[in-house]
């Protein structure tokens, strides 16, 4: 009989951040991932085909895909990631 370890963590798929290949609104989000020491995938080669743009919330980037969850707009993504990584108070309430 084999024993199972109930504390074994299952690694979920890494979040994917979509934005243009360059500096811009996604830089702060990339800094949040780095500050938290979390892995993510960066898609800087976005395709503005009509099918892709229609799949975006509000038709905008940056776009964060975290599993089945999609979130657009830099500030909304920053709040989501800050809360997820336990950095919310640090970034939004410290002087």
Short mmCIF file of N, CA and C in Angstrom, two decimals:
data_model
loop_
_atom_site.label_atom_id
_atom_site.label_comp_id
_atom_site.label_asym_id
_atom_site.label_seq_id
_atom_site.Cartn_x
_atom_site.Cartn_y
_atom_site.Cartn_z
N UNK A 1 0.84 -1.17 0.00
CA UNK A 1 0.00 0.00 0.00
C UNK A 1 0.89 1.24 0.00
N UNK A 2 0.62 2.15 -0.91
CA UNK A 2 1.41 3.38 -0.96
C UNK A 2 0.68 4.49 -0.23
N UNK A 3 1.46 5.30 0.44
CA UNK A 3 0.89 6.42 1.16
C UNK A 3 0.92 7.66 0.27
N UNK A 4 -0.14 8.45 0.36
CA UNK A 4 -0.19 9.69 -0.38
C UNK A 4 0.10 10.84 0.57
N UNK A 5 0.82 11.79 0.08
CA UNK A 5 1.16 12.95 0.87
C UNK A 5 0.11 14.04 0.64
N UNK A 6 -0.77 14.30 1.61
CA UNK A 6 -1.82 15.30 1.40
C UNK A 6 -1.29 16.72 1.35
N UNK A 7 -0.04 16.94 1.77
CA UNK A 7 0.51 18.29 1.74
C UNK A 7 1.26 18.58 0.44
N UNK A 8 1.33 17.59 -0.44
CA UNK A 8 2.03 17.79 -1.70
C UNK A 8 1.27 18.83 -2.53
N UNK A 9 1.99 19.85 -2.96
CA UNK A 9 1.37 20.93 -3.72
C UNK A 9 1.32 20.58 -5.20
N UNK A 10 0.21 20.86 -5.79
CA UNK A 10 0.04 20.66 -7.22
C UNK A 10 0.33 22.00 -7.89
N UNK A 11 1.24 22.00 -8.83
CA UNK A 11 1.57 23.25 -9.52
C UNK A 11 0.54 23.51 -10.61
N UNK A 12 -0.14 24.62 -10.47
CA UNK A 12 -1.10 25.02 -11.48
C UNK A 12 -0.36 25.69 -12.62
N UNK A 13 -1.03 25.87 -13.72
CA UNK A 13 -0.38 26.51 -14.84
C UNK A 13 0.00 27.95 -14.48
N UNK A 14 1.08 28.40 -15.04
CA UNK A 14 1.57 29.74 -14.75
C UNK A 14 0.64 30.77 -15.38
N UNK A 15 0.46 31.91 -14.72
CA UNK A 15 -0.32 32.98 -15.33
C UNK A 15 0.37 33.47 -16.61
N UNK A 16 -0.41 33.98 -17.53
CA UNK A 16 0.12 34.51 -18.78
C UNK A 16 -0.24 35.99 -18.87
N UNK A 17 0.75 36.82 -19.10
CA UNK A 17 0.55 38.25 -19.26
C UNK A 17 0.75 38.60 -20.73
N UNK A 18 -0.28 39.19 -21.34
CA UNK A 18 -0.23 39.56 -22.75
C UNK A 18 -0.07 41.08 -22.86
N UNK A 19 0.91 41.50 -23.65
CA UNK A 19 1.11 42.92 -23.91
C UNK A 19 2.05 43.05 -25.10
N UNK A 20 2.30 44.25 -25.53
CA UNK A 20 3.24 44.47 -26.62
C UNK A 20 4.65 44.14 -26.16
N UNK A 21 5.52 43.82 -27.11
CA UNK A 21 6.90 43.52 -26.78
C UNK A 21 7.65 44.84 -26.60
N UNK A 22 7.69 45.32 -25.38
CA UNK A 22 8.36 46.58 -25.10
C UNK A 22 7.90 47.13 -23.77
N UNK A 23 8.31 48.36 -23.49
CA UNK A 23 7.93 49.00 -22.24
C UNK A 23 6.54 49.61 -22.37
N UNK A 24 5.90 49.78 -21.26
CA UNK A 24 4.57 50.38 -21.28
C UNK A 24 3.82 50.03 -20.02
N UNK A 25 2.52 49.91 -20.15
CA UNK A 25 1.65 49.69 -19.00
C UNK A 25 1.89 48.36 -18.28
N UNK A 26 2.47 47.40 -18.96
CA UNK A 26 2.69 46.10 -18.34
C UNK A 26 3.96 46.05 -17.49
N UNK A 27 4.79 47.07 -17.55
CA UNK A 27 6.06 47.06 -16.78
C UNK A 27 5.80 46.93 -15.28
N UNK A 28 4.84 47.68 -14.76
CA UNK A 28 4.54 47.60 -13.34
C UNK A 28 4.07 46.19 -12.96
N UNK A 29 3.33 45.55 -13.83
CA UNK A 29 2.85 44.19 -13.55
C UNK A 29 4.02 43.21 -13.54
N UNK A 30 4.97 43.39 -14.43
CA UNK A 30 6.14 42.53 -14.44
C UNK A 30 6.97 42.73 -13.17
N UNK A 31 7.01 43.98 -12.67
CA UNK A 31 7.72 44.27 -11.42
C UNK A 31 7.02 43.56 -10.25
N UNK A 32 5.67 43.53 -10.26
CA UNK A 32 4.95 42.83 -9.19
C UNK A 32 5.29 41.34 -9.16
N UNK A 33 5.34 40.71 -10.34
CA UNK A 33 5.73 39.30 -10.40
C UNK A 33 7.14 39.12 -9.85
N UNK A 34 8.06 39.99 -10.24
CA UNK A 34 9.46 39.88 -9.78
C UNK A 34 9.55 40.10 -8.27
N UNK A 35 8.86 41.11 -7.76
CA UNK A 35 8.89 41.41 -6.33
C UNK A 35 8.37 40.22 -5.51
N UNK A 36 7.33 39.56 -6.02
CA UNK A 36 6.76 38.42 -5.32
C UNK A 36 7.54 37.14 -5.55
N UNK A 37 8.46 37.15 -6.51
CA UNK A 37 9.23 35.95 -6.83
C UNK A 37 8.39 34.87 -7.48
N UNK A 38 7.39 35.27 -8.25
CA UNK A 38 6.47 34.32 -8.89
C UNK A 38 6.79 34.18 -10.37
N UNK A 39 6.64 32.98 -10.87
CA UNK A 39 6.85 32.72 -12.29
C UNK A 39 5.60 33.07 -13.08
N UNK A 40 5.81 33.48 -14.30
CA UNK A 40 4.70 33.78 -15.21
C UNK A 40 5.22 33.68 -16.63
N UNK A 41 4.32 33.59 -17.56
CA UNK A 41 4.68 33.59 -18.98
C UNK A 41 4.32 34.96 -19.53
N UNK A 42 5.18 35.46 -20.41
CA UNK A 42 4.94 36.77 -21.00
C UNK A 42 4.77 36.60 -22.50
N UNK A 43 3.63 37.02 -23.00
CA UNK A 43 3.37 36.97 -24.43
C UNK A 43 3.49 38.38 -24.98
N UNK A 44 4.65 38.72 -25.51
CA UNK A 44 4.87 40.04 -26.08
C UNK A 44 4.61 40.08 -27.57
N UNK A 45 4.20 38.96 -28.10
CA UNK A 45 3.95 38.86 -29.54
C UNK A 45 2.44 38.74 -29.77
N UNK A 46 1.71 39.77 -29.35
CA UNK A 46 0.26 39.68 -29.49
C UNK A 46 -0.15 39.87 -30.93
N UNK A 47 -1.21 39.21 -31.29
CA UNK A 47 -1.74 39.24 -32.65
C UNK A 47 -3.03 40.03 -32.62
N UNK A 48 -3.08 41.12 -33.35
CA UNK A 48 -4.28 41.97 -33.33
C UNK A 48 -5.31 41.52 -34.35
N UNK A 49 -5.34 40.24 -34.66
CA UNK A 49 -6.39 39.71 -35.55
C UNK A 49 -7.74 39.95 -34.88
N UNK A 50 -8.78 40.15 -35.67
CA UNK A 50 -10.11 40.42 -35.09
C UNK A 50 -10.55 39.37 -34.07
N UNK A 51 -10.20 38.11 -34.28
CA UNK A 51 -10.59 37.05 -33.34
C UNK A 51 -9.93 37.26 -31.98
N UNK A 52 -8.65 37.67 -32.00
CA UNK A 52 -7.93 37.89 -30.74
C UNK A 52 -8.51 39.09 -30.00
N UNK A 53 -8.71 40.19 -30.72
CA UNK A 53 -9.22 41.39 -30.07
C UNK A 53 -10.62 41.16 -29.50
N UNK A 54 -11.45 40.39 -30.17
CA UNK A 54 -12.79 40.09 -29.67
C UNK A 54 -12.74 39.23 -28.41
N UNK A 55 -11.68 38.46 -28.24
CA UNK A 55 -11.57 37.59 -27.07
C UNK A 55 -11.10 38.35 -25.83
N UNK A 56 -10.64 39.60 -26.00
CA UNK A 56 -10.14 40.40 -24.89
C UNK A 56 -11.27 41.11 -24.17
N UNK A 57 -11.26 41.12 -22.84
CA UNK A 57 -12.22 41.95 -22.13
C UNK A 57 -11.97 43.42 -22.50
N UNK A 58 -12.97 44.11 -22.93
CA UNK A 58 -12.89 45.51 -23.36
C UNK A 58 -12.02 45.71 -24.60
N UNK A 59 -11.54 44.63 -25.21
CA UNK A 59 -10.67 44.74 -26.38
C UNK A 59 -9.34 45.40 -26.08
N UNK A 60 -8.84 45.25 -24.85
CA UNK A 60 -7.64 45.95 -24.40
C UNK A 60 -6.57 45.00 -23.86
N UNK A 61 -5.33 45.46 -23.96
CA UNK A 61 -4.21 44.84 -23.26
C UNK A 61 -3.63 45.89 -22.34
N UNK A 62 -2.96 45.56 -21.27
CA UNK A 62 -2.52 44.22 -20.90
C UNK A 62 -3.69 43.34 -20.48
N UNK A 63 -3.46 42.06 -20.68
CA UNK A 63 -4.43 41.03 -20.31
C UNK A 63 -3.70 39.99 -19.48
N UNK A 64 -4.28 39.63 -18.35
CA UNK A 64 -3.74 38.56 -17.51
C UNK A 64 -4.67 37.38 -17.61
N UNK A 65 -4.12 36.22 -17.93
CA UNK A 65 -4.87 34.97 -17.90
C UNK A 65 -4.30 34.14 -16.76
N UNK A 66 -5.13 33.86 -15.78
CA UNK A 66 -4.73 33.05 -14.63
C UNK A 66 -5.69 31.87 -14.59
N UNK A 67 -5.30 30.78 -15.25
CA UNK A 67 -6.21 29.66 -15.41
C UNK A 67 -7.31 30.06 -16.39
N UNK A 68 -8.56 29.87 -15.98
CA UNK A 68 -9.69 30.26 -16.82
C UNK A 68 -10.08 31.72 -16.61
N UNK A 69 -9.45 32.38 -15.65
CA UNK A 69 -9.79 33.76 -15.30
C UNK A 69 -9.02 34.73 -16.19
N UNK A 70 -9.72 35.69 -16.78
CA UNK A 70 -9.10 36.72 -17.60
C UNK A 70 -9.40 38.08 -17.00
N UNK A 71 -8.38 38.94 -16.98
CA UNK A 71 -8.54 40.26 -16.42
C UNK A 71 -7.75 41.26 -17.25
N UNK A 72 -8.39 42.37 -17.61
CA UNK A 72 -7.73 43.42 -18.40
C UNK A 72 -7.60 44.67 -17.54
N UNK A 73 -6.85 45.61 -18.03
CA UNK A 73 -6.59 46.92 -17.44
C UNK A 73 -5.54 46.82 -16.32
N UNK A 74 -4.51 47.63 -16.47
CA UNK A 74 -3.33 47.57 -15.62
C UNK A 74 -3.64 47.66 -14.13
N UNK A 75 -4.44 48.64 -13.75
CA UNK A 75 -4.70 48.84 -12.33
C UNK A 75 -5.49 47.67 -11.73
N UNK A 76 -6.46 47.17 -12.45
CA UNK A 76 -7.23 46.02 -11.96
C UNK A 76 -6.34 44.79 -11.80
N UNK A 77 -5.44 44.58 -12.76
CA UNK A 77 -4.51 43.44 -12.68
C UNK A 77 -3.55 43.64 -11.51
N UNK A 78 -3.08 44.87 -11.31
CA UNK A 78 -2.15 45.15 -10.20
C UNK A 78 -2.80 44.86 -8.85
N UNK A 79 -4.05 45.25 -8.68
CA UNK A 79 -4.76 44.98 -7.43
C UNK A 79 -4.93 43.48 -7.24
N UNK A 80 -5.34 42.78 -8.30
CA UNK A 80 -5.53 41.33 -8.23
C UNK A 80 -4.22 40.62 -7.84
N UNK A 81 -3.13 40.96 -8.52
CA UNK A 81 -1.84 40.31 -8.23
C UNK A 81 -1.33 40.67 -6.84
N UNK A 82 -1.49 41.92 -6.45
CA UNK A 82 -1.03 42.35 -5.12
C UNK A 82 -1.75 41.59 -4.02
N UNK A 83 -3.05 41.41 -4.18
CA UNK A 83 -3.81 40.64 -3.18
C UNK A 83 -3.40 39.17 -3.21
N UNK A 84 -3.24 38.63 -4.40
CA UNK A 84 -2.87 37.22 -4.54
C UNK A 84 -1.49 36.94 -3.94
N UNK A 85 -0.56 37.88 -4.08
CA UNK A 85 0.81 37.68 -3.60
C UNK A 85 1.04 38.24 -2.20
N UNK A 86 0.01 38.80 -1.58
CA UNK A 86 0.16 39.34 -0.23
C UNK A 86 0.93 40.66 -0.20
N UNK A 87 0.90 41.41 -1.27
CA UNK A 87 1.61 42.68 -1.35
C UNK A 87 0.67 43.88 -1.40
N UNK A 88 -0.62 43.64 -1.24
CA UNK A 88 -1.61 44.70 -1.42
C UNK A 88 -1.37 45.89 -0.50
N UNK A 89 -1.19 45.62 0.76
CA UNK A 89 -0.99 46.72 1.71
C UNK A 89 0.28 47.50 1.38
N UNK A 90 1.33 46.78 1.06
CA UNK A 90 2.62 47.40 0.78
C UNK A 90 2.53 48.38 -0.38
N UNK A 91 1.88 47.97 -1.48
CA UNK A 91 1.86 48.82 -2.67
C UNK A 91 0.79 49.90 -2.66
N UNK A 92 -0.29 49.68 -1.98
CA UNK A 92 -1.39 50.62 -2.11
C UNK A 92 -1.64 51.46 -0.87
N UNK A 93 -1.03 51.13 0.26
CA UNK A 93 -1.31 51.90 1.47
C UNK A 93 -0.07 52.40 2.19
N UNK A 94 1.12 52.07 1.71
CA UNK A 94 2.32 52.57 2.38
C UNK A 94 2.72 53.90 1.74
N UNK A 95 3.30 54.75 2.53
CA UNK A 95 3.67 56.09 2.02
C UNK A 95 5.12 56.09 1.57
#
